[in-house]
Amino acid sequence: MARHLVAAGQLVDEEPETALAHAMEARREGSRLGVVREAVGYTAYAVGNFEQALAEFRAARRMTGSAEYFPVMADSERGLGRPERALELIASVDRTELDPVERIELLIVEAGARRDLGQAAAALALLDVPALQGRASDTAVARVRYAYADTLEELGRTDEAAQWFERAIDADPEGETDAEERLARLT
């Protein structure tokens, strides 16, 4: 079981289908372990199997009691074309149970659900948080800046979007986002 989990973790970015196969094999051997259900959830999410991801994250949540799964659970609802359900789930979350990075992820998913519903201006308002002005070398800051820039672009505010993509790049030395490509397209 452990070898399958390690393989899933190593392959999830490069070969998500193979990673899911390994995670499913681990699940056959350890379906009652939260860490196994979490691994299956993340690999299913990586391949776009949001229904399975959501089921696995729910199981992991029941088993572990951890609130860390709420952002990805809500995003899985979005992936299933159910932004209203995502917003309902987000509204039920006690955000004090989340660490600061998880709160930002939940906020980004909430803004995405608003955009899915055609509420880009509301999404932009949600993203206007202190973390937007945070330290320049923080992945969470890069992600919220990226989401802010993306929403500005959707609203047709391309000059501002370009500025925020630049700021996302400044906060993203590891290149976790495609902010450089998005900026190049705008300029």
PDB file of C-alpha atoms in Angstrom:
ATOM      1  CA  MET A   1       0.000   0.000   0.000  1.00  0.00           C
ATOM      2  CA  ALA A   2       2.736   2.468   0.953  1.00  0.00           C
ATOM      3  CA  ARG A   3       4.583   1.901  -2.323  1.00  0.00           C
ATOM      4  CA  HIS A   4       1.434   2.692  -4.283  1.00  0.00           C
ATOM      5  CA  LEU A   5       0.917   5.900  -2.308  1.00  0.00           C
ATOM      6  CA  VAL A   6       4.510   6.970  -2.932  1.00  0.00           C
ATOM      7  CA  ALA A   7       4.167   6.207  -6.640  1.00  0.00           C
ATOM      8  CA  ALA A   8       0.906   8.171  -6.810  1.00  0.00           C
ATOM      9  CA  GLY A   9       2.559  11.158  -5.159  1.00  0.00           C
ATOM     10  CA  GLN A  10       5.531  11.041  -7.497  1.00  0.00           C
ATOM     11  CA  LEU A  11       3.454  10.678 -10.665  1.00  0.00           C
ATOM     12  CA  VAL A  12       0.461  12.934 -10.013  1.00  0.00           C
ATOM     13  CA  ASP A  13       1.891  15.968 -11.839  1.00  0.00           C
ATOM     14  CA  GLU A  14       3.466  14.148 -14.783  1.00  0.00           C
ATOM     15  CA  GLU A  15       1.207  11.116 -15.277  1.00  0.00           C
ATOM     16  CA  PRO A  16      -2.020  11.680 -13.340  1.00  0.00           C
ATOM     17  CA  GLU A  17      -3.822   8.662 -14.847  1.00  0.00           C
ATOM     18  CA  THR A  18      -1.034   6.338 -13.715  1.00  0.00           C
ATOM     19  CA  ALA A  19      -0.984   8.058 -10.339  1.00  0.00           C
ATOM     20  CA  LEU A  20      -4.709   7.430  -9.979  1.00  0.00           C
ATOM     21  CA  ALA A  21      -4.213   3.750 -10.788  1.00  0.00           C
ATOM     22  CA  HIS A  22      -1.628   3.515  -8.000  1.00  0.00           C
ATOM     23  CA  ALA A  23      -3.872   5.394  -5.579  1.00  0.00           C
ATOM     24  CA  MET A  24      -6.772   3.075  -6.407  1.00  0.00           C
ATOM     25  CA  GLU A  25      -4.564   0.063  -5.730  1.00  0.00           C
ATOM     26  CA  ALA A  26      -3.641   1.571  -2.355  1.00  0.00           C
ATOM     27  CA  ARG A  27      -7.358   2.109  -1.713  1.00  0.00           C
ATOM     28  CA  ARG A  28      -8.044  -1.589  -2.320  1.00  0.00           C
ATOM     29  CA  GLU A  29      -5.607  -2.367   0.468  1.00  0.00           C
ATOM     30  CA  GLY A  30      -6.389   0.509   2.855  1.00  0.00           C
ATOM     31  CA  SER A  31      -9.821   1.958   2.198  1.00  0.00           C
ATOM     32  CA  ARG A  32     -10.340   2.729   5.868  1.00  0.00           C
ATOM     33  CA  LEU A  33      -7.357   5.041   6.108  1.00  0.00           C
ATOM     34  CA  GLY A  34      -7.921   8.762   5.677  1.00  0.00           C
ATOM     35  CA  VAL A  35      -4.514   9.287   4.052  1.00  0.00           C
ATOM     36  CA  VAL A  36      -5.370   6.728   1.386  1.00  0.00           C
ATOM     37  CA  ARG A  37      -8.744   8.310   0.648  1.00  0.00           C
ATOM     38  CA  GLU A  38      -7.032  11.705   0.476  1.00  0.00           C
ATOM     39  CA  ALA A  39      -4.494  10.385  -2.042  1.00  0.00           C
ATOM     40  CA  VAL A  40      -7.253   8.947  -4.219  1.00  0.00           C
ATOM     41  CA  GLY A  41      -9.107  12.247  -3.965  1.00  0.00           C
ATOM     42  CA  TYR A  42      -6.157  14.330  -5.088  1.00  0.00           C
ATOM     43  CA  THR A  43      -5.254  12.023  -7.947  1.00  0.00           C
ATOM     44  CA  ALA A  44      -8.875  11.810  -9.127  1.00  0.00           C
ATOM     45  CA  TYR A  45      -8.995  15.611  -8.949  1.00  0.00           C
ATOM     46  CA  ALA A  46      -5.804  15.832 -11.014  1.00  0.00           C
ATOM     47  CA  VAL A  47      -7.353  13.796 -13.844  1.00  0.00           C
ATOM     48  CA  GLY A  48     -10.609  15.764 -13.716  1.00  0.00           C
ATOM     49  CA  ASN A  49     -12.699  12.988 -12.182  1.00  0.00           C
ATOM     50  CA  PHE A  50     -14.444  15.417  -9.848  1.00  0.00           C
ATOM     51  CA  GLU A  51     -17.227  13.060  -8.799  1.00  0.00           C
ATOM     52  CA  GLN A  52     -14.757  10.500  -7.502  1.00  0.00           C
ATOM     53  CA  ALA A  53     -12.572  13.228  -6.002  1.00  0.00           C
ATOM     54  CA  LEU A  54     -15.529  14.662  -4.108  1.00  0.00           C
ATOM     55  CA  ALA A  55     -16.529  11.243  -2.756  1.00  0.00           C
ATOM     56  CA  GLU A  56     -12.971  10.525  -1.620  1.00  0.00           C
ATOM     57  CA  PHE A  57     -12.531  13.915   0.037  1.00  0.00           C
ATOM     58  CA  ARG A  58     -15.834  13.478   1.861  1.00  0.00           C
ATOM     59  CA  ALA A  59     -14.642  10.100   3.116  1.00  0.00           C
ATOM     60  CA  ALA A  60     -11.274  11.541   4.171  1.00  0.00           C
ATOM     61  CA  ARG A  61     -13.073  14.364   5.971  1.00  0.00           C
ATOM     62  CA  ARG A  62     -15.268  11.889   7.872  1.00  0.00           C
ATOM     63  CA  MET A  63     -12.267   9.745   8.780  1.00  0.00           C
ATOM     64  CA  THR A  64      -9.886  12.497   9.826  1.00  0.00           C
ATOM     65  CA  GLY A  65     -12.156  15.336  10.888  1.00  0.00           C
ATOM     66  CA  SER A  66      -9.860  17.712   8.996  1.00  0.00           C
ATOM     67  CA  ALA A  67     -11.307  20.844   7.404  1.00  0.00           C
ATOM     68  CA  GLU A  68      -8.416  21.061   4.924  1.00  0.00           C
ATOM     69  CA  TYR A  69     -10.484  19.302   2.254  1.00  0.00           C
ATOM     70  CA  PHE A  70     -13.184  21.968   1.980  1.00  0.00           C
ATOM     71  CA  PRO A  71     -11.474  24.089  -0.708  1.00  0.00           C
ATOM     72  CA  VAL A  72     -10.896  21.126  -3.018  1.00  0.00           C
ATOM     73  CA  MET A  73     -14.347  19.709  -2.259  1.00  0.00           C
ATOM     74  CA  ALA A  74     -15.934  23.019  -3.262  1.00  0.00           C
ATOM     75  CA  ASP A  75     -13.757  23.184  -6.369  1.00  0.00           C
ATOM     76  CA  SER A  76     -14.837  19.649  -7.258  1.00  0.00           C
ATOM     77  CA  GLU A  77     -18.448  20.850  -7.098  1.00  0.00           C
ATOM     78  CA  ARG A  78     -17.456  23.575  -9.550  1.00  0.00           C
ATOM     79  CA  GLY A  79     -15.792  20.977 -11.755  1.00  0.00           C
ATOM     80  CA  LEU A  80     -19.097  19.106 -11.820  1.00  0.00           C
ATOM     81  CA  GLY A  81     -20.820  22.284 -13.047  1.00  0.00           C
ATOM     82  CA  ARG A  82     -22.481  22.988  -9.706  1.00  0.00           C
ATOM     83  CA  PRO A  83     -21.257  26.425  -8.559  1.00  0.00           C
ATOM     84  CA  GLU A  84     -24.341  26.892  -6.384  1.00  0.00           C
ATOM     85  CA  ARG A  85     -23.460  23.747  -4.433  1.00  0.00           C
ATOM     86  CA  ALA A  86     -19.889  24.976  -4.141  1.00  0.00           C
ATOM     87  CA  LEU A  87     -21.148  28.207  -2.598  1.00  0.00           C
ATOM     88  CA  GLU A  88     -23.445  26.301  -0.227  1.00  0.00           C
ATOM     89  CA  LEU A  89     -20.525  24.168   0.918  1.00  0.00           C
ATOM     90  CA  ILE A  90     -18.299  27.223   1.340  1.00  0.00           C
ATOM     91  CA  ALA A  91     -20.994  28.977   3.401  1.00  0.00           C
ATOM     92  CA  SER A  92     -21.086  25.982   5.764  1.00  0.00           C
ATOM     93  CA  VAL A  93     -17.346  26.084   6.499  1.00  0.00           C
ATOM     94  CA  ASP A  94     -16.073  27.402   9.811  1.00  0.00           C
ATOM     95  CA  ARG A  95     -13.103  29.287   8.398  1.00  0.00           C
ATOM     96  CA  THR A  96     -11.400  29.362  11.785  1.00  0.00           C
ATOM     97  CA  GLU A  97     -10.748  25.621  11.249  1.00  0.00           C
ATOM     98  CA  LEU A  98      -8.632  26.444   8.187  1.00  0.00           C
ATOM     99  CA  ASP A  99      -5.058  27.656   8.160  1.00  0.00           C
ATOM    100  CA  PRO A 100      -4.340  30.924   6.294  1.00  0.00           C
ATOM    101  CA  VAL A 101      -3.365  29.183   3.041  1.00  0.00           C
ATOM    102  CA  GLU A 102      -6.511  27.038   3.104  1.00  0.00           C
ATOM    103  CA  ARG A 103      -8.631  30.159   3.740  1.00  0.00           C
ATOM    104  CA  ILE A 104      -7.105  31.790   0.653  1.00  0.00           C
ATOM    105  CA  GLU A 105      -7.740  28.652  -1.413  1.00  0.00           C
ATOM    106  CA  LEU A 106     -11.361  28.614  -0.251  1.00  0.00           C
ATOM    107  CA  LEU A 107     -11.667  32.286  -1.156  1.00  0.00           C
ATOM    108  CA  ILE A 108     -10.261  31.650  -4.648  1.00  0.00           C
ATOM    109  CA  VAL A 109     -12.742  28.796  -5.160  1.00  0.00           C
ATOM    110  CA  GLU A 110     -15.578  31.015  -3.929  1.00  0.00           C
ATOM    111  CA  ALA A 111     -14.574  33.729  -6.384  1.00  0.00           C
ATOM    112  CA  GLY A 112     -14.424  31.106  -9.138  1.00  0.00           C
ATOM    113  CA  ALA A 113     -17.943  29.939  -8.298  1.00  0.00           C
ATOM    114  CA  ARG A 114     -19.150  33.536  -8.477  1.00  0.00           C
ATOM    115  CA  ARG A 115     -17.518  33.862 -11.897  1.00  0.00           C
ATOM    116  CA  ASP A 116     -19.163  30.602 -12.990  1.00  0.00           C
ATOM    117  CA  LEU A 117     -22.480  32.261 -12.153  1.00  0.00           C
ATOM    118  CA  GLY A 118     -21.629  35.356 -14.194  1.00  0.00           C
ATOM    119  CA  GLN A 119     -20.803  37.449 -11.132  1.00  0.00           C
ATOM    120  CA  ALA A 120     -17.276  38.574 -12.016  1.00  0.00           C
ATOM    121  CA  ALA A 121     -17.593  41.900 -10.170  1.00  0.00           C
ATOM    122  CA  ALA A 122     -18.595  40.066  -6.988  1.00  0.00           C
ATOM    123  CA  ALA A 123     -15.651  37.695  -7.488  1.00  0.00           C
ATOM    124  CA  LEU A 124     -13.263  40.635  -7.784  1.00  0.00           C
ATOM    125  CA  ALA A 125     -14.625  42.139  -4.562  1.00  0.00           C
ATOM    126  CA  LEU A 126     -14.127  38.818  -2.756  1.00  0.00           C
ATOM    127  CA  LEU A 127     -10.498  38.674  -3.862  1.00  0.00           C
ATOM    128  CA  ASP A 128      -9.701  42.179  -2.599  1.00  0.00           C
ATOM    129  CA  VAL A 129      -8.247  40.942   0.697  1.00  0.00           C
ATOM    130  CA  PRO A 130      -5.123  41.831   2.699  1.00  0.00           C
ATOM    131  CA  ALA A 131      -3.323  38.768   1.303  1.00  0.00           C
ATOM    132  CA  LEU A 132      -3.424  40.467  -2.093  1.00  0.00           C
ATOM    133  CA  GLN A 133      -0.846  42.895  -0.732  1.00  0.00           C
ATOM    134  CA  GLY A 134       1.070  40.149   1.125  1.00  0.00           C
ATOM    135  CA  ARG A 135       4.728  39.171   1.064  1.00  0.00           C
ATOM    136  CA  ALA A 136       6.134  38.918  -2.437  1.00  0.00           C
ATOM    137  CA  SER A 137       7.479  35.353  -2.104  1.00  0.00           C
ATOM    138  CA  ASP A 138       4.411  33.480  -0.887  1.00  0.00           C
ATOM    139  CA  THR A 139       2.601  30.928  -3.075  1.00  0.00           C
ATOM    140  CA  ALA A 140      -0.783  31.805  -1.579  1.00  0.00           C
ATOM    141  CA  VAL A 141      -0.162  35.468  -2.371  1.00  0.00           C
ATOM    142  CA  ALA A 142       0.800  34.536  -5.933  1.00  0.00           C
ATOM    143  CA  ARG A 143      -2.387  32.510  -6.328  1.00  0.00           C
ATOM    144  CA  VAL A 144      -4.699  35.239  -5.030  1.00  0.00           C
ATOM    145  CA  ARG A 145      -2.953  37.827  -7.226  1.00  0.00           C
ATOM    146  CA  TYR A 146      -3.314  35.509 -10.209  1.00  0.00           C
ATOM    147  CA  ALA A 147      -7.030  35.004  -9.526  1.00  0.00           C
ATOM    148  CA  TYR A 148      -7.452  38.767  -9.122  1.00  0.00           C
ATOM    149  CA  ALA A 149      -5.671  39.425 -12.435  1.00  0.00           C
ATOM    150  CA  ASP A 150      -7.690  36.724 -14.186  1.00  0.00           C
ATOM    151  CA  THR A 151     -10.931  38.273 -12.936  1.00  0.00           C
ATOM    152  CA  LEU A 152      -9.814  41.746 -14.024  1.00  0.00           C
ATOM    153  CA  GLU A 153      -9.139  40.355 -17.489  1.00  0.00           C
ATOM    154  CA  GLU A 154     -12.604  38.788 -17.603  1.00  0.00           C
ATOM    155  CA  LEU A 155     -14.042  42.201 -16.722  1.00  0.00           C
ATOM    156  CA  GLY A 156     -12.168  43.738 -19.652  1.00  0.00           C
ATOM    157  CA  ARG A 157      -9.752  45.671 -17.442  1.00  0.00           C
ATOM    158  CA  THR A 158      -6.669  44.393 -19.277  1.00  0.00           C
ATOM    159  CA  ASP A 159      -4.209  47.096 -18.201  1.00  0.00           C
ATOM    160  CA  GLU A 160      -4.937  46.404 -14.544  1.00  0.00           C
ATOM    161  CA  ALA A 161      -4.896  42.658 -15.222  1.00  0.00           C
ATOM    162  CA  ALA A 162      -1.404  42.979 -16.719  1.00  0.00           C
ATOM    163  CA  GLN A 163      -0.202  44.802 -13.596  1.00  0.00           C
ATOM    164  CA  TRP A 164      -1.591  42.083 -11.332  1.00  0.00           C
ATOM    165  CA  PHE A 165      -0.154  39.300 -13.455  1.00  0.00           C
ATOM    166  CA  GLU A 166       3.224  41.051 -13.009  1.00  0.00           C
ATOM    167  CA  ARG A 167       2.658  41.124  -9.266  1.00  0.00           C
ATOM    168  CA  ALA A 168       1.709  37.432  -9.330  1.00  0.00           C
ATOM    169  CA  ILE A 169       4.984  36.681 -11.124  1.00  0.00           C
ATOM    170  CA  ASP A 170       6.883  38.585  -8.414  1.00  0.00           C
ATOM    171  CA  ALA A 171       5.269  36.362  -5.767  1.00  0.00           C
ATOM    172  CA  ASP A 172       5.797  33.158  -7.749  1.00  0.00           C
ATOM    173  CA  PRO A 173       9.533  32.465  -8.140  1.00  0.00           C
ATOM    174  CA  GLU A 174       8.852  28.728  -8.599  1.00  0.00           C
ATOM    175  CA  GLY A 175       6.502  29.317 -11.538  1.00  0.00           C
ATOM    176  CA  GLU A 176       3.492  27.604  -9.942  1.00  0.00           C
ATOM    177  CA  THR A 177       1.113  29.689 -12.070  1.00  0.00           C
ATOM    178  CA  ASP A 178       1.182  30.508 -15.763  1.00  0.00           C
ATOM    179  CA  ALA A 179       1.182  34.234 -14.988  1.00  0.00           C
ATOM    180  CA  GLU A 180       4.145  34.861 -17.324  1.00  0.00           C
ATOM    181  CA  GLU A 181       2.278  33.386 -20.295  1.00  0.00           C
ATOM    182  CA  ARG A 182      -0.886  35.266 -19.394  1.00  0.00           C
ATOM    183  CA  LEU A 183       1.050  38.539 -19.129  1.00  0.00           C
ATOM    184  CA  ALA A 184       2.758  37.922 -22.480  1.00  0.00           C
ATOM    185  CA  ARG A 185      -0.635  37.420 -24.088  1.00  0.00           C
ATOM    186  CA  LEU A 186      -1.911  40.706 -22.687  1.00  0.00           C
ATOM    187  CA  THR A 187       1.090  42.816 -23.655  1.00  0.00           C
TER     188      THR A 187
END
